[in-house]
Amino acid sequence: MQFQHTQLENGLTVIGEVTPTAQSAAFGFFVRTGSRDETSSVNGVSHFLEHMLFKGTEDLSSLEVNEAFDRLGAKFNAFTSEENTVYYAAVLPEYFLAAVELWCRLMRPALRTDDFDVEKKVILEEIAMYKDLPEFQVIDQARQLHFGSHPCANSVLGTEESIGNLTAEQMRDYFRRRYAPNNLVAACCGQFDFDQTCRLIERYCGSWQTMEAGRSLSYFEGTGQQCRQTKEGLNSEHICLMSPSVSMQNPRRYAASLLSLIIGDSTGSRFFWALVDPAIADTAVMQCEAMDGVGIFSSYFRCPARNRQKVLQIVQDIFRELAEKGVSEKELNAAKNKVLSAITIESERPMGRLVSLGFNWVYLKSYRSVSEDVQAVKSVTVDQINELIREYPLHKYTQVSIGPVDAS
Amino acid sequence: MLNAKSLQTHSERDKMESVEQMTLPGGLTVLVQPVSGVESASFSFLLPGGSAALPDGCCGAAAVLNDWLFRGAGPYDSRRLVEELDGIGLHRQSSVSPEYLSYGGSLESENLFRALELYADILLRPRLEEDLFEPSRQLALQELEALDDDPRQKVSVCLYERFYPDPLGRPCVGKEEDLRRLTPLQTRHLRERLFTWSGAVLAAAGKIDTHAFLKHIERLFGEVPPSRECPPVLRAAAGGYQHFPNPGAQVHIGFMTEVPPFDSPMYYSIMAACMVLGGGMSSRLFTEVREKRGLCYAVGTRYHSLRSCAGIAGYAGTAPDKAEETLSVILSEFRRLRNGISQDELLRAKTGLKSTLIMQNESTSARASRLAADWFYLKRVRPLEEIRQAIESLTIQSIQEFLDGPYGRKFTFVSFGPQPLQTLQKKE
């Protein structure tokens, strides 16, 4: 794997990790924008805009866009989070430049009002779909409650109301401010020619105007509030806990991620032995989400509604024990082995590598090779993890649960 | 000519990565494929039996057994076993299908042999201790309950139950009354039906020394006595339409029509037709239902096959007031496909199928799964070149021959939502 990077005069960064023996190549535009960059009046616009990019340009209709990608046999899609919008495609090497060219064109979309009106209906269906998924709902609402007045509380999808009221002109304005070249990273992985790719990107994107696209960054510990909601027809209790963690910029994010596996991996973790193995909950997982300047430990539990208090009590006991006694060498080693094999497996596919490569640049403006990541994971010590537990107290969590109406 | 170089590379790679095969006296076939340029290895066991092999009144025993198996095996108690599996960084999966149970995993290749030693204990010497049965049953019950909170997934379960001949469609997650009646003794006996070694396959792919691997497997599984699968007696499928009242925000619609199974000579035509109909973003369903009319966020079709029967299954989720229109557009697209596909659609489908094939090849886990599935359904492994050529030789005519068959003439439907779908109720 060989890393190369360059920056166009307008600030657009192109990064690439070339693996000549790979059987495919992957490309992505990483836009540093998401729901945390929205005001409440346009909440959901980042995600809606992501859909609109597939609707084409001044000289490409949406049907032509979909056909063009499928003609390349591309595995393509996009996703939006609180702070990133990512567009990607994985293709066979012979189609790589055509896929890059297509994405470059799409990054300057037409944003036609007619398309906007049809797509609004699709977005409203997407919001409705997630309403029927309590697992998603509870995490989304926990995020809102945890972050309170911090912009990371903004929902990615927006609400029926905010989407209903959104106008195409508001979206065009948001697009102009946020899709500036200096707010974008183009990332490539696998079997491709870096110089040729850069020339192509320069041709399509070189004339785009630089604009100030800032972001308000502040650390936030979380509100620590609690709430329970009921919903007709539900069978299980869905619980989400969130507590503060390290940001992406913090080098201790490797330790934080190992800690979350020790506590809440789907097998062999503290949650597993205390909750899943004895069948008190059928799901009990934790993950560490390191974000821009802020971070969370987020846990999700699904259990019979009658077990809700028991689950919460056991979780508090686990957190207390961790604060008092810390983690063991054995637990840390198992977590390291899980992460190391995951890194190995992921890095064998260009599409698997693309996301790590892109995010490292977006957040850290630096390249991290697979072996650097491996080294960083290997060098984490028990003391570092225990220090992290002291600094980011797990028991200071925000709690949301959604369950059936008649459960006590 | 653009493809010439990569084709040459493909065939060189194919030669280097040829599949070795060995069948043990007990009936287990071992397939191993070394992969160059990777550090990982993956394995996949497919053991014939599965949830359809269960007698009446035991629905869900496979799900319970699948959890119970991992609660101690050979020299290891429950905790030690999980610690051993986790300690080697194994990412594991296990699943229950109507016709087999499957166990697989991926990890760094230096730990592969150790992982298979542990799986020999789990599959051949599980402890199945009585006092650890209850938590396994409770977890199965909880997962069954939780399925009600996920109507989209429940649609599939209910759809297969109506579509496939009984007992092939019985829900692998189980039925509440059966799960509650199950005893440890009964479940222990059912193990012999749930997975058998005759016709079983273990496939592995990755950074593997073939010779050493085969010797290792022979040592671990060479003494397994033969055990025969008893195929279930099939009864007619229920078919038709069933509605389940559900107070959610959307109506969830599942639909399925019969097509030939995986071993059919028409297999590639079916895959291509399924892609044109509802496979990608330029598919007809996506274009007509979502892009032009904005009726759904999620709409699409997939091919689902068992050994003797298969279908094209689809899903759409939409607001209650748009459900009838959504259904009507979907059905008219199923009909319209019978008039044939265009040259451009054919080309897109071919390119899509080929690139999926090659990209799957980049993952050792996808390779191991494909080898195991080929063996299970076809009793042989298709060389990549054969698949490539089969895709290449698809024509509008060959796809039309498939479309002129039973495809799309009869449907099974299920829906979850506030009201049943009027159009379907009238038909009943």
GROMACS .gro file of C-alpha atoms in nm, chain A residues 3-8 11-16 27 184-188 194 197-198 201-202 361:
model
   24
    3PHE     CA    1  -0.003   0.665   0.019
    4GLN     CA    2  -0.016   0.981  -0.193
    5HIS     CA    3  -0.193   1.312  -0.150
    6THR     CA    4  -0.229   1.650  -0.310
    7GLN     CA    5  -0.433   1.966  -0.269
    8LEU     CA    6  -0.590   2.168  -0.548
   11GLY     CA    7  -0.846   2.369  -0.115
   12LEU     CA    8  -0.988   2.036  -0.234
   13THR     CA    9  -0.771   1.756  -0.097
   14VAL     CA   10  -0.716   1.432  -0.287
   15ILE     CA   11  -0.575   1.134  -0.097
   16GLY     CA   12  -0.503   0.786  -0.224
   27PHE     CA   13  -1.362   0.619  -0.436
  184LEU     CA   14  -1.425   1.824   0.083
  185VAL     CA   15  -1.181   1.535   0.071
  186ALA     CA   16  -1.165   1.298  -0.227
  187ALA     CA   17  -1.030   0.959  -0.119
  188CYS     CA   18  -0.924   0.663  -0.334
  194PHE     CA   19  -0.312   0.838  -0.853
  197THR     CA   20  -0.712   1.041  -1.100
  198CYS     CA   21  -0.585   1.378  -0.975
  201ILE     CA   22  -1.051   1.563  -1.042
  202GLU     CA   23  -0.866   1.886  -1.121
  361TRP     CA   24  -0.789   1.280   0.687
   0.00000   0.00000   0.00000
